mmCIF file of C-alpha atoms in Angstrom:
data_model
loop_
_atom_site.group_PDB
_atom_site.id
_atom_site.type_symbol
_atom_site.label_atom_id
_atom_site.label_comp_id
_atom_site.label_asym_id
_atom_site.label_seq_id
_atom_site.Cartn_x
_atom_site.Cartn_y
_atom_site.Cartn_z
ATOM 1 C CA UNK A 1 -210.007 23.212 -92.849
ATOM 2 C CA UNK A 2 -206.509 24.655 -91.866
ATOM 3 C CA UNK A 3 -203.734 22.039 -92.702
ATOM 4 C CA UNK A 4 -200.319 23.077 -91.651
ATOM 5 C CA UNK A 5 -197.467 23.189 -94.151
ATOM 6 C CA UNK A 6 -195.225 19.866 -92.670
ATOM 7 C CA UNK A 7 -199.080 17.741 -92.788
ATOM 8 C CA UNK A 8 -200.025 19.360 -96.453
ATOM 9 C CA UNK A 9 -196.716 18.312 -98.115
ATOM 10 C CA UNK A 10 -197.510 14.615 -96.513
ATOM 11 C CA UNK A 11 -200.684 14.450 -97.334
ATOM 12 C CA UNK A 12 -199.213 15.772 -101.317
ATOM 13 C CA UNK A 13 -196.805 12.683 -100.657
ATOM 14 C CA UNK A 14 -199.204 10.176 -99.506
ATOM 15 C CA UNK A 15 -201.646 11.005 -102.729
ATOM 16 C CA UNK A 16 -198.934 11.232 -105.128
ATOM 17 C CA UNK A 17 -197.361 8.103 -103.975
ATOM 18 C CA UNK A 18 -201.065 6.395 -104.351
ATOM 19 C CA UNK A 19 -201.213 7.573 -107.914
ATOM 20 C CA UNK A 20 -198.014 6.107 -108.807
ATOM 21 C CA UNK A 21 -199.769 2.359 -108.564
ATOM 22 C CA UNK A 22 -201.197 0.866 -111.427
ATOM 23 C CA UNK A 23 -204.989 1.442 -111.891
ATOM 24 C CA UNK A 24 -207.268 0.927 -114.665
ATOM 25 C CA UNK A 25 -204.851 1.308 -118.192
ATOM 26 C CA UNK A 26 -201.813 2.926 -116.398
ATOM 27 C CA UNK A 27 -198.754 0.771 -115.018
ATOM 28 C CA UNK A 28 -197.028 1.447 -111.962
ATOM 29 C CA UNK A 29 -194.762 4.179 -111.697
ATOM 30 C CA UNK A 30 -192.765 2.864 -109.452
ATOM 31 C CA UNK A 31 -191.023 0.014 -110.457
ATOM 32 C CA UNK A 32 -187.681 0.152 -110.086
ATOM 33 C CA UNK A 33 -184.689 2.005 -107.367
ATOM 34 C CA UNK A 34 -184.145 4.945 -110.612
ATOM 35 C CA UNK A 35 -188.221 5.474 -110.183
ATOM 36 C CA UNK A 36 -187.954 5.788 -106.318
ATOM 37 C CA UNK A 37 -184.812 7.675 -106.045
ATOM 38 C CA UNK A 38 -187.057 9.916 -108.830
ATOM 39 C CA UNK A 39 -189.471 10.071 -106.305
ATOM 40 C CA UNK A 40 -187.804 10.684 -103.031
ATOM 41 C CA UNK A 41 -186.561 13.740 -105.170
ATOM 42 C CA UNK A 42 -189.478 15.382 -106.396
ATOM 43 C CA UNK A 43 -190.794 14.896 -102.936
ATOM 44 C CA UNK A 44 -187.972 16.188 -100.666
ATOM 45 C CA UNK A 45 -187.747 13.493 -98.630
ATOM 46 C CA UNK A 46 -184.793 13.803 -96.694
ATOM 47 C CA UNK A 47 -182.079 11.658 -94.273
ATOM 48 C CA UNK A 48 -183.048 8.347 -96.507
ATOM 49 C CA UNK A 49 -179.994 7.632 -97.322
ATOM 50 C CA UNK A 50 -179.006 4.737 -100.197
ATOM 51 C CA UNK A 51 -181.908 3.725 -101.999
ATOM 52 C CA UNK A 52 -182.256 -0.478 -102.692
ATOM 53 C CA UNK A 53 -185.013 -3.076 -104.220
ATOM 54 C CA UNK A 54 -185.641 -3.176 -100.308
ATOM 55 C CA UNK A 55 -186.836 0.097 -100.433
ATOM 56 C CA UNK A 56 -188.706 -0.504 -103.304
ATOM 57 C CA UNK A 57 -190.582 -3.359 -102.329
ATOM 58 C CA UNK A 58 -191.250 -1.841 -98.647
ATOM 59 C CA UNK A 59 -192.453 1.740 -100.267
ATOM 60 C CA UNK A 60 -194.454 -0.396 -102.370
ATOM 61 C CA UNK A 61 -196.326 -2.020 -99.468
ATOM 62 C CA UNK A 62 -196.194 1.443 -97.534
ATOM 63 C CA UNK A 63 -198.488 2.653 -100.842
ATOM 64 C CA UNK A 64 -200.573 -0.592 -100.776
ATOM 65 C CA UNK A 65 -201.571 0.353 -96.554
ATOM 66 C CA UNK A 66 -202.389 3.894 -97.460
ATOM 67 C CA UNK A 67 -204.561 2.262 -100.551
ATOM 68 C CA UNK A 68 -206.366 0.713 -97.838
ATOM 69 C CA UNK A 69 -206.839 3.721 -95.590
ATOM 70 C CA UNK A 70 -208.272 5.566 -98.507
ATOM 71 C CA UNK A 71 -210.597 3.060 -98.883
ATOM 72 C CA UNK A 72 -211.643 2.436 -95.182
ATOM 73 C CA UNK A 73 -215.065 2.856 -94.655
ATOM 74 C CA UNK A 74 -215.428 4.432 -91.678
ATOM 75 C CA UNK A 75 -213.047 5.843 -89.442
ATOM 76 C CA UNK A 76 -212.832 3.324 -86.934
ATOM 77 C CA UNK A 77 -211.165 0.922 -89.486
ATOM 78 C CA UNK A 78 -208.604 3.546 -90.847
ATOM 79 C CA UNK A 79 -207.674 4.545 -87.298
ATOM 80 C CA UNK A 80 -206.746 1.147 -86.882
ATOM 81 C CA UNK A 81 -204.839 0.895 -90.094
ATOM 82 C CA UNK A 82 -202.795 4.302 -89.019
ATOM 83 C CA UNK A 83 -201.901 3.057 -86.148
ATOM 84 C CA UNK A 84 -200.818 -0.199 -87.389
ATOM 85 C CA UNK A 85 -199.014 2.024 -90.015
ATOM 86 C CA UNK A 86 -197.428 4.501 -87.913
ATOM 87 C CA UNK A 87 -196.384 2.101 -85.075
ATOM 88 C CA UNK A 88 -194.414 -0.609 -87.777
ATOM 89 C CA UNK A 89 -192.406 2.652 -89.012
ATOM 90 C CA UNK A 90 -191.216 3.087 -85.262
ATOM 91 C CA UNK A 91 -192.019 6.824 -85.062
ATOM 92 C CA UNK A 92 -190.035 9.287 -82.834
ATOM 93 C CA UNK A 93 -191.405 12.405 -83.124
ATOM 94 C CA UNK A 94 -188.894 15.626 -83.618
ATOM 95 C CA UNK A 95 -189.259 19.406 -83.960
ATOM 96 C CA UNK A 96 -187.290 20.562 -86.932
ATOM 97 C CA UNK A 97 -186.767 23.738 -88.429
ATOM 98 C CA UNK A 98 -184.855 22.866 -91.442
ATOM 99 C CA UNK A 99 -184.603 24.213 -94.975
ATOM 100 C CA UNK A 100 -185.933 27.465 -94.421
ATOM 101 C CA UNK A 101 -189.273 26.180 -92.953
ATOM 102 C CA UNK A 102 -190.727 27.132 -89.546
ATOM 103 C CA UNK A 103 -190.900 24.699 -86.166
ATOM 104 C CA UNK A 104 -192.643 21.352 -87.140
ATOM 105 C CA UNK A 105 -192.694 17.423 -85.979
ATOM 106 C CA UNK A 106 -191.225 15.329 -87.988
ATOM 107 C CA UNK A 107 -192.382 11.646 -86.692
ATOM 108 C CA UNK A 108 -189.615 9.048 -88.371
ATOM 109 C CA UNK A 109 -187.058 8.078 -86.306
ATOM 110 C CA UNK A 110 -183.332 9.682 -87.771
ATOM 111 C CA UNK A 111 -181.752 7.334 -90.359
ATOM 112 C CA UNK A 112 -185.094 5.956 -90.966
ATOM 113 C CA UNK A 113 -185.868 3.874 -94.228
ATOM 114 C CA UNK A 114 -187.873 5.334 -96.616
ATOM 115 C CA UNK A 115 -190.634 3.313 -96.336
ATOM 116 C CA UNK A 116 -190.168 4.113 -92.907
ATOM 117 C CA UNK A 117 -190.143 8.273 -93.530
ATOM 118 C CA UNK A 118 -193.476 7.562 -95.500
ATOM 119 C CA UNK A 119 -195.568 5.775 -93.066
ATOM 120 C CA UNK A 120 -194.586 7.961 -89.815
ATOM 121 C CA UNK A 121 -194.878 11.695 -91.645
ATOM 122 C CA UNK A 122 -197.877 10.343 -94.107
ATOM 123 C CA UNK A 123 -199.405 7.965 -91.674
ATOM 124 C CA UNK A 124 -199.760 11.150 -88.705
ATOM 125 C CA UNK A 125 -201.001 13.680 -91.687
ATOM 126 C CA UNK A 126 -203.949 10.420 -92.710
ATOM 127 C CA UNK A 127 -204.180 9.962 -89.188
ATOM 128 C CA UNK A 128 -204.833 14.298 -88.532
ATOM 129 C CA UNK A 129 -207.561 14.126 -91.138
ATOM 130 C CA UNK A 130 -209.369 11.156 -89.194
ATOM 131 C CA UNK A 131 -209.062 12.868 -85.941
ATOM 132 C CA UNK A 132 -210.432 15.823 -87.117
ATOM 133 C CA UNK A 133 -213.516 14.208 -88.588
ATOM 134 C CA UNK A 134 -212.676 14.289 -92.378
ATOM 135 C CA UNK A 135 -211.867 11.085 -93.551
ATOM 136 C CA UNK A 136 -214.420 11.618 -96.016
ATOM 137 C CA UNK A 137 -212.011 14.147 -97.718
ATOM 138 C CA UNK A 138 -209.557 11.305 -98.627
ATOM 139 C CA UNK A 139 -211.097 10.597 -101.955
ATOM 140 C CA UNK A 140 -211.077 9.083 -105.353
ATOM 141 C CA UNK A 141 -211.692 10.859 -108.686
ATOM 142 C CA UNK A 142 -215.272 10.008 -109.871
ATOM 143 C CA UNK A 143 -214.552 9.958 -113.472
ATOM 144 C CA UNK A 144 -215.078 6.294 -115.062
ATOM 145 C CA UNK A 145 -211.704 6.065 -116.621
ATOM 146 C CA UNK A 146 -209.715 7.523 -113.851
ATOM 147 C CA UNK A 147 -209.583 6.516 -110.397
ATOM 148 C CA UNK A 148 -206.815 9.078 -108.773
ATOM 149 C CA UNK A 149 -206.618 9.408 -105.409
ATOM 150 C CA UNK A 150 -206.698 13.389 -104.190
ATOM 151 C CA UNK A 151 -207.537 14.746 -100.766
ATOM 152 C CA UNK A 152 -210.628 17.211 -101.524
ATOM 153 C CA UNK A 153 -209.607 20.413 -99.376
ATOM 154 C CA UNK A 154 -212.454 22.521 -101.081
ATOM 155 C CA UNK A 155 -214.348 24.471 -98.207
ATOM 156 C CA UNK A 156 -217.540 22.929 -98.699
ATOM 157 C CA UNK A 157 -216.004 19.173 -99.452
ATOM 158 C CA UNK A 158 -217.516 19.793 -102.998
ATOM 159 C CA UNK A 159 -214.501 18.581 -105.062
ATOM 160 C CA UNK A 160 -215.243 15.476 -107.313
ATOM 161 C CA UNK A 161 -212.425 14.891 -109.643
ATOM 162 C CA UNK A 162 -208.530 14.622 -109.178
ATOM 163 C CA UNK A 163 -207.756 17.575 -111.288
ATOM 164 C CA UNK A 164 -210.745 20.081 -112.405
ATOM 165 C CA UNK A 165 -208.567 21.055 -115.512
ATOM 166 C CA UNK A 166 -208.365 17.372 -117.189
ATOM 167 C CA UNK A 167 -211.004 15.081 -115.858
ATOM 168 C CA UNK A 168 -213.977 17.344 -114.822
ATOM 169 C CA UNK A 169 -213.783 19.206 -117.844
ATOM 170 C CA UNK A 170 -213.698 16.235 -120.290
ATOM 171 C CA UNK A 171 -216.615 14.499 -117.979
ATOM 172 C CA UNK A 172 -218.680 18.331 -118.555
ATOM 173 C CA UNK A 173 -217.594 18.962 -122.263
ATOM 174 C CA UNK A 174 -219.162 14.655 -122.916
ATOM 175 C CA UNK A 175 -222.308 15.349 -120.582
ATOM 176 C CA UNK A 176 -222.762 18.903 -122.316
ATOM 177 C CA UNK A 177 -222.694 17.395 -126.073
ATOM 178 C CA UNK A 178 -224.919 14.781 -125.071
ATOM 179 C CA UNK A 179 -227.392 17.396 -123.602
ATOM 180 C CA UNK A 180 -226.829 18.783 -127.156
ATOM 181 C CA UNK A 181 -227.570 15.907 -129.176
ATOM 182 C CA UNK A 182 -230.632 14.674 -127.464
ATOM 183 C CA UNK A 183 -231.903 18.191 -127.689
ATOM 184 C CA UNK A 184 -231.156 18.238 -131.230
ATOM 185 C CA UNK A 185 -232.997 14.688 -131.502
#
C-alpha cells in the first residue's frame, strides 16, 4: 500500500496519540498542558499556537473519536465517525510546501486549535485508509497485556503486534518455553 509522506506522519500522529491513553496498567500520558506541549513537539505540529487545559481536554476527546474509529467494525460506521470528525474540526484544505517537504494538503483551517490540527490532518489520513479498503489495517496489538494501537502497513497485512522487537518476541520466547516444557514432560 503506498501512503504518502503528509498521510504517514498523520497516521504516526493519530496512533501515537491513541497510545498515550490509559489502557490496561499504564496511565495516560497526557494529562496535563507540559504533556501536550511535549507532544505537539515530538510531533511537529505546527501554527497551534498557545497551548491551554482547553486544548487538553479537546485533544483528549479528539483521541477518544479516533479510539472509536479504530474500533469501528466495519467501514460504514468509521466513515461516519470521520466525517463527523473531520467536519467538527472545520477543515480547509491547503497545499503546502513547508519545511523542506514537497507539495501536500494540509486540511485544518490556519490558526486552527490543536485539537482542531488533529482531527482534520488525522481524520483525512483514517479516512484515506477507509476509502482505500483497509480499515482492517488500523489495528490493536494482540498480546494479552498490551493493547497498542499501530496501523499494520506489512505487504501482506500479516503484522500482529505493536512493536515486533518487545511484544512479539516476549509472546514467542513464553510460547517457545512452553513448547519446551511440555516436551520435556
Amino acid at each position: 500500500m503506498l501512503i504518502p509522506h503528509d498521510t504517514r506522519i498523520a497516521l504516526d500522529s493519530v496512533v501515537d496519540l491513541m497510545n498515550t491513553a490509559p489502557q490496561g496498567d499504564r496511565h495516560d500520558e497526557l494529562v496535563d498542558v507540559p504533556a501536550l506541549r511535549t507532544f505537539v513537539r515530538a510531533h511537529n505540529i505546527s501554527d497551534v499556537g498557545d497551548l491551554t487545559d482547553k486544548d487538553l481536554k479537546a485533544v483528549q476527546q479528539v483521541r477518544a473519536r479516533f479510539t472509536a474509529v479504530f474500533a469501528a467494525p466495519d467501514a460504514r460506521i468509521a466513515a461516519t465517525l470521520i466525517n463527523q470528525l473531520v467536519a467538527a474540526a472545520g477543515t480547509t484544505p491547503q497545499l503546502t510546501d513547508h519545511d523542506g517537504y514537497d507539495w501536500h494538503v494540509h486540511y485544518f483551517a490556519p490558526g486552527a486549535s490543536v485539537a482542531d490540527h488533529l482531527a482534520a490532518d488525522c481524520g483525512m489520513a483514517l479516512a484515506f485508509i477507509v476509502v482505500a479498503g483497509e480499515q482492517e489495517r488500523l489495528r490493536r496489538c494482540e498480546a494479552p497485556d498490551c493493547g497498542r494501537a499501530f496501523v499494520d502497513l506489512s505487504r501482506n497485512r500479516s503484522r500482529r503486534y505493536c512493536d515486533s522487537r518487545t511484544c512479539g518476541n516476549r509472546l514467542h520466547v513464553a510460547a517457545y518455553r512452553a513448547r519446551r516444557k511440555e516436551a520435556a514432560g
